[in-house]
GROMACS .gro file of N, CA and C in nm:
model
  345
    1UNK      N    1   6.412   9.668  11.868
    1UNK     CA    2   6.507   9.689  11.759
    1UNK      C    3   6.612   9.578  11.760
    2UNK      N    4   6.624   9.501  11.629
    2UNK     CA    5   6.736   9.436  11.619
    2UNK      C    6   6.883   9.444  11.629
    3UNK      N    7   7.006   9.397  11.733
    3UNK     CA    8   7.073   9.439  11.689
    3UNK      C    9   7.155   9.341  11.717
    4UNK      N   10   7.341   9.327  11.601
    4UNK     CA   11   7.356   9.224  11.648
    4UNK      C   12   7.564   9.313  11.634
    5UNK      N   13   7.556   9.280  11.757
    5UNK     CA   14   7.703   9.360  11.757
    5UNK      C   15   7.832   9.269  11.766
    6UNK      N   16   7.930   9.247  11.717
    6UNK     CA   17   8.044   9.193  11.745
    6UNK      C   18   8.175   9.256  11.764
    7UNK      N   19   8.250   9.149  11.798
    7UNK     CA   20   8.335   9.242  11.888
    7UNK      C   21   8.482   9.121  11.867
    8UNK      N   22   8.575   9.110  11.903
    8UNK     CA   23   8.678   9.005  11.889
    8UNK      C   24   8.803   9.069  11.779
    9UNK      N   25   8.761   9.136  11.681
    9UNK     CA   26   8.883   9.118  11.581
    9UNK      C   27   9.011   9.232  11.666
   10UNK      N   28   9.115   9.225  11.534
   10UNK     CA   29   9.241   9.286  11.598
   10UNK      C   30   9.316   9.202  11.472
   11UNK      N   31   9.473   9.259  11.540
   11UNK     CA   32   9.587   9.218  11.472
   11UNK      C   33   9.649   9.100  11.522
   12UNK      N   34   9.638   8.989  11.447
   12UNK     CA   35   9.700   8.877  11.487
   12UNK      C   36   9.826   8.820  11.406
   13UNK      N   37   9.928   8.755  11.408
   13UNK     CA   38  10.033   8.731  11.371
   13UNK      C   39   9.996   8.581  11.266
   14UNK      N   40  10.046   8.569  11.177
   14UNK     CA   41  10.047   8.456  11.102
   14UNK      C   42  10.018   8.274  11.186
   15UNK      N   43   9.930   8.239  11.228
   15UNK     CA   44   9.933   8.111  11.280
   15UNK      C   45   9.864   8.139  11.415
   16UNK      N   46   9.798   8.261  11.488
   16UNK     CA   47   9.761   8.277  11.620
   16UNK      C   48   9.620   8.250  11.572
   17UNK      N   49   9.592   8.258  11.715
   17UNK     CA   50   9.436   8.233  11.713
   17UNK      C   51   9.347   8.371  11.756
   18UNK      N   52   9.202   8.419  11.717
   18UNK     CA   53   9.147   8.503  11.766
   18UNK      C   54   9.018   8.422  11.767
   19UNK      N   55   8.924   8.518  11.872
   19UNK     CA   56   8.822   8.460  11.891
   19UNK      C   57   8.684   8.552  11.872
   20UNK      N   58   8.629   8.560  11.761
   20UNK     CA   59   8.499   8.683  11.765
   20UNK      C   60   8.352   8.636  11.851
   21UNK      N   61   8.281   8.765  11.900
   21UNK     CA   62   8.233   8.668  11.917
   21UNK      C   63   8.050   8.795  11.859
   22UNK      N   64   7.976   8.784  11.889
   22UNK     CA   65   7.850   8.847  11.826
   22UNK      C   66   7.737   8.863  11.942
   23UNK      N   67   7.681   8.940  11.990
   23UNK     CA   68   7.542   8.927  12.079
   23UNK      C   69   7.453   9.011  11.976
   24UNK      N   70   7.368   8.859  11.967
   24UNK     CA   71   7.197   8.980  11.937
   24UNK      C   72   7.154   8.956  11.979
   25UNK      N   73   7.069   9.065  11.941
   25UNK     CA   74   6.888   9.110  12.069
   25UNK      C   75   6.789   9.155  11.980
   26UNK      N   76   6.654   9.172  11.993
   26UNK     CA   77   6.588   9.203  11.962
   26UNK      C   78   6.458   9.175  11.882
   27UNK      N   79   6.542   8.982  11.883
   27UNK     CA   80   6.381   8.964  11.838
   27UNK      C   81   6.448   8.738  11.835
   28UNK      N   82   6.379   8.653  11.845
   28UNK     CA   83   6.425   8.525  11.824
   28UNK      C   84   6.503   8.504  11.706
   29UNK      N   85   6.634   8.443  11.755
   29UNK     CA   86   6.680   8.427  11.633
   29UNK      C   87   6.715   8.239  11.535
   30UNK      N   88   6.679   8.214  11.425
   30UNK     CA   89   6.726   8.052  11.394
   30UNK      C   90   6.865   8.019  11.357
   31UNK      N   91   6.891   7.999  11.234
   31UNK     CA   92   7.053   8.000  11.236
   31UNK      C   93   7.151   8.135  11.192
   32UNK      N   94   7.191   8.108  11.304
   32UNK     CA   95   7.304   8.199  11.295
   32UNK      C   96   7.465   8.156  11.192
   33UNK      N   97   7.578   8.303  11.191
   33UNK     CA   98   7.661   8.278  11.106
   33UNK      C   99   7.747   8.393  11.075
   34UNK      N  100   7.854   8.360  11.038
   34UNK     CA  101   7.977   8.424  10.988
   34UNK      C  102   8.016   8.463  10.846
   35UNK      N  103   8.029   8.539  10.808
   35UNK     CA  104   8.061   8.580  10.679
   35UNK      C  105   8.195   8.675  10.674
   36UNK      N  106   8.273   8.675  10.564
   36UNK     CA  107   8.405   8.772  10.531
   36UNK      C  108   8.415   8.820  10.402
   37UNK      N  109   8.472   8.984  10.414
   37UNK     CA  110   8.464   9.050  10.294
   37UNK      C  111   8.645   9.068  10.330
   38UNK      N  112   8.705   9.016  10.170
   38UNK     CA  113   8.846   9.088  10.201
   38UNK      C  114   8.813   9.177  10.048
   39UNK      N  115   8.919   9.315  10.093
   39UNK     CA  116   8.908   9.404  10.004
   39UNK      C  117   8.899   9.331   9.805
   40UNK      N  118   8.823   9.443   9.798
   40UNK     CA  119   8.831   9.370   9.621
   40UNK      C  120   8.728   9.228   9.625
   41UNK      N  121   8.674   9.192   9.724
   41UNK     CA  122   8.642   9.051   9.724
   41UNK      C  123   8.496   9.085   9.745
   42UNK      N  124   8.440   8.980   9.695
   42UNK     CA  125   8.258   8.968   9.737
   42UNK      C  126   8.252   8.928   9.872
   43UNK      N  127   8.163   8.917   9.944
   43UNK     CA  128   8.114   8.839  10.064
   43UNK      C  129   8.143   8.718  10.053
   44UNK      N  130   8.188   8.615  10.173
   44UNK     CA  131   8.109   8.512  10.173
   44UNK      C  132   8.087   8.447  10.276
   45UNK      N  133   8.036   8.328  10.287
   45UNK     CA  134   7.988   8.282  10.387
   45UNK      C  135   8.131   8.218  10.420
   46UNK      N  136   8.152   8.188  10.585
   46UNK     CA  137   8.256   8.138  10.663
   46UNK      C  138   8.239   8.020  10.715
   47UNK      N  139   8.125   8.024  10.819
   47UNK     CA  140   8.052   7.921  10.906
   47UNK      C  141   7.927   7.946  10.926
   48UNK      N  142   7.806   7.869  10.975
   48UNK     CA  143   7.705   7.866  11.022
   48UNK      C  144   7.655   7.778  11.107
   49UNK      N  145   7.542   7.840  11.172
   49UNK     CA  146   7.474   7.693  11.284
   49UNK      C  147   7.415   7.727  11.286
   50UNK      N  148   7.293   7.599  11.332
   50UNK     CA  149   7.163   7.615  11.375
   50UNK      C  150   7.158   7.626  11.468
   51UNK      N  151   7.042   7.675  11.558
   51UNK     CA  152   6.959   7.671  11.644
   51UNK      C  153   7.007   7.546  11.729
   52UNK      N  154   6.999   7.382  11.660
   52UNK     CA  155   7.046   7.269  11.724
   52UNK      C  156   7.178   7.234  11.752
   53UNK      N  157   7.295   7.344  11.661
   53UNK     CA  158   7.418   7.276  11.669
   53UNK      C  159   7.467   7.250  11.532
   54UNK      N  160   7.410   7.244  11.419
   54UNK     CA  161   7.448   7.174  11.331
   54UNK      C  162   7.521   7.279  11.255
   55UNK      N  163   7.664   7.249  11.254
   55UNK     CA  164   7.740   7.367  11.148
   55UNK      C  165   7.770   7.313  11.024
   56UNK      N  166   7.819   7.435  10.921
   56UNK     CA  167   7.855   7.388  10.798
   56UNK      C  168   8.039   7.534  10.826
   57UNK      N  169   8.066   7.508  10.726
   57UNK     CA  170   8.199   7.590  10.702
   57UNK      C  171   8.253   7.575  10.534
   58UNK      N  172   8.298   7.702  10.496
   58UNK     CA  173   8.358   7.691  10.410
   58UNK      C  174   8.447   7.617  10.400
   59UNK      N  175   8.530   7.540  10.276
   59UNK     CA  176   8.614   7.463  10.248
   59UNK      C  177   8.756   7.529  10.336
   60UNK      N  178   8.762   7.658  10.311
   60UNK     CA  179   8.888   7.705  10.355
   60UNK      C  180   8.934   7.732  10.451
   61UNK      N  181   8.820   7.717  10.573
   61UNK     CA  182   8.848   7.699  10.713
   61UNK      C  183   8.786   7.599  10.778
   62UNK      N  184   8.783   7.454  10.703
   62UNK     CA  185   8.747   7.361  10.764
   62UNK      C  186   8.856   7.313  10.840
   63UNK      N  187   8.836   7.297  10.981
   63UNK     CA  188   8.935   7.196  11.045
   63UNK      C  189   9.000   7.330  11.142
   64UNK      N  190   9.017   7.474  11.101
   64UNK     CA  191   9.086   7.588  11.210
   64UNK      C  192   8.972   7.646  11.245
   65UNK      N  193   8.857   7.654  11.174
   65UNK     CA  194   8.738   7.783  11.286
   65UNK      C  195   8.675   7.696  11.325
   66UNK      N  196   8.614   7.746  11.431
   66UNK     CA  197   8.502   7.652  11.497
   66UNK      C  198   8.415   7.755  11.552
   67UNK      N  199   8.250   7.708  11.506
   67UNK     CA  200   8.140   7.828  11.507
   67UNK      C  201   8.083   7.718  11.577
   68UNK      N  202   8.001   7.850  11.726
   68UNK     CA  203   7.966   7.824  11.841
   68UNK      C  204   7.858   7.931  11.885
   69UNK      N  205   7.746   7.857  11.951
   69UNK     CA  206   7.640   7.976  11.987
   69UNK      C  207   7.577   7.899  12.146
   70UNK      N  208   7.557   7.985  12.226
   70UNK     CA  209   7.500   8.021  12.346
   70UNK      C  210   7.343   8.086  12.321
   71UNK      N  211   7.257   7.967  12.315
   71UNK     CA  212   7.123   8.050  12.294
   71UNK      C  213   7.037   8.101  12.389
   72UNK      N  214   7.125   8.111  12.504
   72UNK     CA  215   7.017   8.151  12.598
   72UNK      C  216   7.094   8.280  12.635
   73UNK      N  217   7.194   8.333  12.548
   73UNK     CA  218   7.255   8.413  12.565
   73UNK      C  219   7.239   8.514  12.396
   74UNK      N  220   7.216   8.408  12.319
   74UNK     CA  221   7.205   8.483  12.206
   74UNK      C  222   7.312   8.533  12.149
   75UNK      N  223   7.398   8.443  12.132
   75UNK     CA  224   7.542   8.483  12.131
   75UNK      C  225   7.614   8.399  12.044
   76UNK      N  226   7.691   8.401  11.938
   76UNK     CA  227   7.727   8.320  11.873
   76UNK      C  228   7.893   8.343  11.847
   77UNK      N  229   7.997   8.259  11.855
   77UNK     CA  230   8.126   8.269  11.851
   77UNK      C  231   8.190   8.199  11.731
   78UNK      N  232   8.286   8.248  11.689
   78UNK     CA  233   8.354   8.180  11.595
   78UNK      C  234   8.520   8.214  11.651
   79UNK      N  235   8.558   8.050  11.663
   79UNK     CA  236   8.705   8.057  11.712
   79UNK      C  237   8.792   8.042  11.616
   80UNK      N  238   8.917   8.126  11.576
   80UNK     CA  239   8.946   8.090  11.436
   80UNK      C  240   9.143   8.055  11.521
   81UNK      N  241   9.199   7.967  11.444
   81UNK     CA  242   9.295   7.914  11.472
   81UNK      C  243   9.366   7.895  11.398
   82UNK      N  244   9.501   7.888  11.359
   82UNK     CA  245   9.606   7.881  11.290
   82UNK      C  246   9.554   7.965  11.128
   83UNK      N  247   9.556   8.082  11.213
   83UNK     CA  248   9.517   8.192  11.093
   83UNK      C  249   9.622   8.243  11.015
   84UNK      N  250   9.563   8.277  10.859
   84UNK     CA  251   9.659   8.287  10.749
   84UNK      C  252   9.620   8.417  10.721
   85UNK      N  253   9.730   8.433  10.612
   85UNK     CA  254   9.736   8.562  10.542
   85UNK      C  255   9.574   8.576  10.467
   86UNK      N  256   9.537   8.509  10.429
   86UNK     CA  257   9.419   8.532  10.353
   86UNK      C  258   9.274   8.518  10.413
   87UNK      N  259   9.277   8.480  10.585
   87UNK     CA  260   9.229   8.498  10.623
   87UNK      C  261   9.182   8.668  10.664
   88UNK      N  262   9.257   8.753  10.648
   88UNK     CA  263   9.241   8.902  10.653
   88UNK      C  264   9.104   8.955  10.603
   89UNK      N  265   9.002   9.004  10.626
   89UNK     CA  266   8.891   9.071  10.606
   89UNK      C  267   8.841   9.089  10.710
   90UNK      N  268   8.700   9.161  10.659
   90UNK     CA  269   8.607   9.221  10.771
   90UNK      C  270   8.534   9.101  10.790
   91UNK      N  271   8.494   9.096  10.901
   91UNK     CA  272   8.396   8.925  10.946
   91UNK      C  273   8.268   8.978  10.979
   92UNK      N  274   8.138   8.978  10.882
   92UNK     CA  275   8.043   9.011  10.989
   92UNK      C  276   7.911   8.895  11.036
   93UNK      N  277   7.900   8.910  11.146
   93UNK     CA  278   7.780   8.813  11.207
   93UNK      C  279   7.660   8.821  11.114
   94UNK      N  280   7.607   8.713  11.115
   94UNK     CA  281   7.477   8.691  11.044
   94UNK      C  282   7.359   8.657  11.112
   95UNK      N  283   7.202   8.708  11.120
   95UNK     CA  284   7.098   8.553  11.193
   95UNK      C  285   7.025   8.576  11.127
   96UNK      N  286   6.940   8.495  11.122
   96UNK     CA  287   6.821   8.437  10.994
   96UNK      C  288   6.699   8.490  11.159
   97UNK      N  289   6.575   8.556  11.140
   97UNK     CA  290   6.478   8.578  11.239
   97UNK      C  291   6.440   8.423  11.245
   98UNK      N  292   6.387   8.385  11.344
   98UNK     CA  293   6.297   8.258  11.360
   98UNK      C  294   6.194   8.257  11.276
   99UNK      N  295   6.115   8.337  11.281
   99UNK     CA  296   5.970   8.397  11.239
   99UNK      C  297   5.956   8.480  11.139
  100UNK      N  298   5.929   8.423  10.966
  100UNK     CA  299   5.992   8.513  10.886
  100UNK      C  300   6.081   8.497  10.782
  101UNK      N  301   6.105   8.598  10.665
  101UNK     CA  302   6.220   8.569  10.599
  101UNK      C  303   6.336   8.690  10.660
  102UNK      N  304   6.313   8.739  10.704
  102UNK     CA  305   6.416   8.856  10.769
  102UNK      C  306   6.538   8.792  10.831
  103UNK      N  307   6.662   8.842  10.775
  103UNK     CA  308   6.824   8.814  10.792
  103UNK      C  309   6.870   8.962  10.805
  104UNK      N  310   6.979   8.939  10.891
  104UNK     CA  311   7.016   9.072  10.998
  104UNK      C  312   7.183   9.067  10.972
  105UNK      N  313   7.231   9.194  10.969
  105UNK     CA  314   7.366   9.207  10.939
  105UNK      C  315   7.449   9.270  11.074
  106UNK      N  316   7.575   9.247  11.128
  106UNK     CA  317   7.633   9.282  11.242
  106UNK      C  318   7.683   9.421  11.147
  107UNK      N  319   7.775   9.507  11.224
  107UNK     CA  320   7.841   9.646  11.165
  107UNK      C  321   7.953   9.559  11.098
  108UNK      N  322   8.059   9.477  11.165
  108UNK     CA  323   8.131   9.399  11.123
  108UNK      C  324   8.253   9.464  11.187
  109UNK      N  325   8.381   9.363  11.148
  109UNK     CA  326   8.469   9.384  11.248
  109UNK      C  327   8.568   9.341  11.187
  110UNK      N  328   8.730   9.438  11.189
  110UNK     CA  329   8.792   9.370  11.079
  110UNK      C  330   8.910   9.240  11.210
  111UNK      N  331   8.943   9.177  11.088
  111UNK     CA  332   9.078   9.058  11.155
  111UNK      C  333   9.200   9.109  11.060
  112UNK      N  334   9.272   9.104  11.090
  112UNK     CA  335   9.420   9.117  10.999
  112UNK      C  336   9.549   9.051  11.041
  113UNK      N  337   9.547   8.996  10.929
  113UNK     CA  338   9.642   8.855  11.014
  113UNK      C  339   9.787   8.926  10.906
  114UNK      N  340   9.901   8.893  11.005
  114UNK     CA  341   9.995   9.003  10.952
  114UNK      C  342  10.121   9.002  11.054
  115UNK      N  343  10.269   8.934  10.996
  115UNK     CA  344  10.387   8.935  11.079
  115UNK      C  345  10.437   9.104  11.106
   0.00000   0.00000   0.00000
């Protein structure tokens, strides 16, 4: 059974840093990734990586998150830094199966950035 759990969020103050981070199991995974829902808002994508390293990031946290994975751990992190008000939503982990078109959703985890 697939599963991919994360864990990291909380209440952080305007400009701190938090660090999420995700373990899955249950089957090989290729690129992994971050996504955020703030209320009223669609999904979207945050960060991603491959398998090799290679990330992409949304425009709006280029330069403060930094998405990171441990594959022999199966584990993928996203460090987020000098966090804003609008950074506030639920963050949930993403992985694409190796083998397959099958993409896997974490429960998700909220951040709330907030003096």
């Amino acid at each position: 059974q697939v599963q991919l759990v994360e864990s990291g969020g909380g209440l952080v103050q305007p400009g701190g840093p938090l660090r999420l981070s995700c373990a899955a199991s249950g089957t090989i995974f290729s690129d992994m990734g971050w996504y955020r829902q703030a209320p009223g808002k669609q999904r979207e994508l945050v960060a991603r990586i491959t398998t090799h390293g290679s990330t992409n990031y949304v425009d709006s946290v280029q330069g403060r998150f930094t998405i990171s994975r441990d594959n022999a751990k199966n584990t993928v992190y996203l460090q987020m830094n000098s966090l804003k008000l609008e950074d506030t939503a639920v963050y949930y982990c993403n992985a694409d199966a190796f083998v397959g078109t099958k993409t896997f959703w974490g429960q998700g985890t909220q951040v709330t950035v907030s003096s």
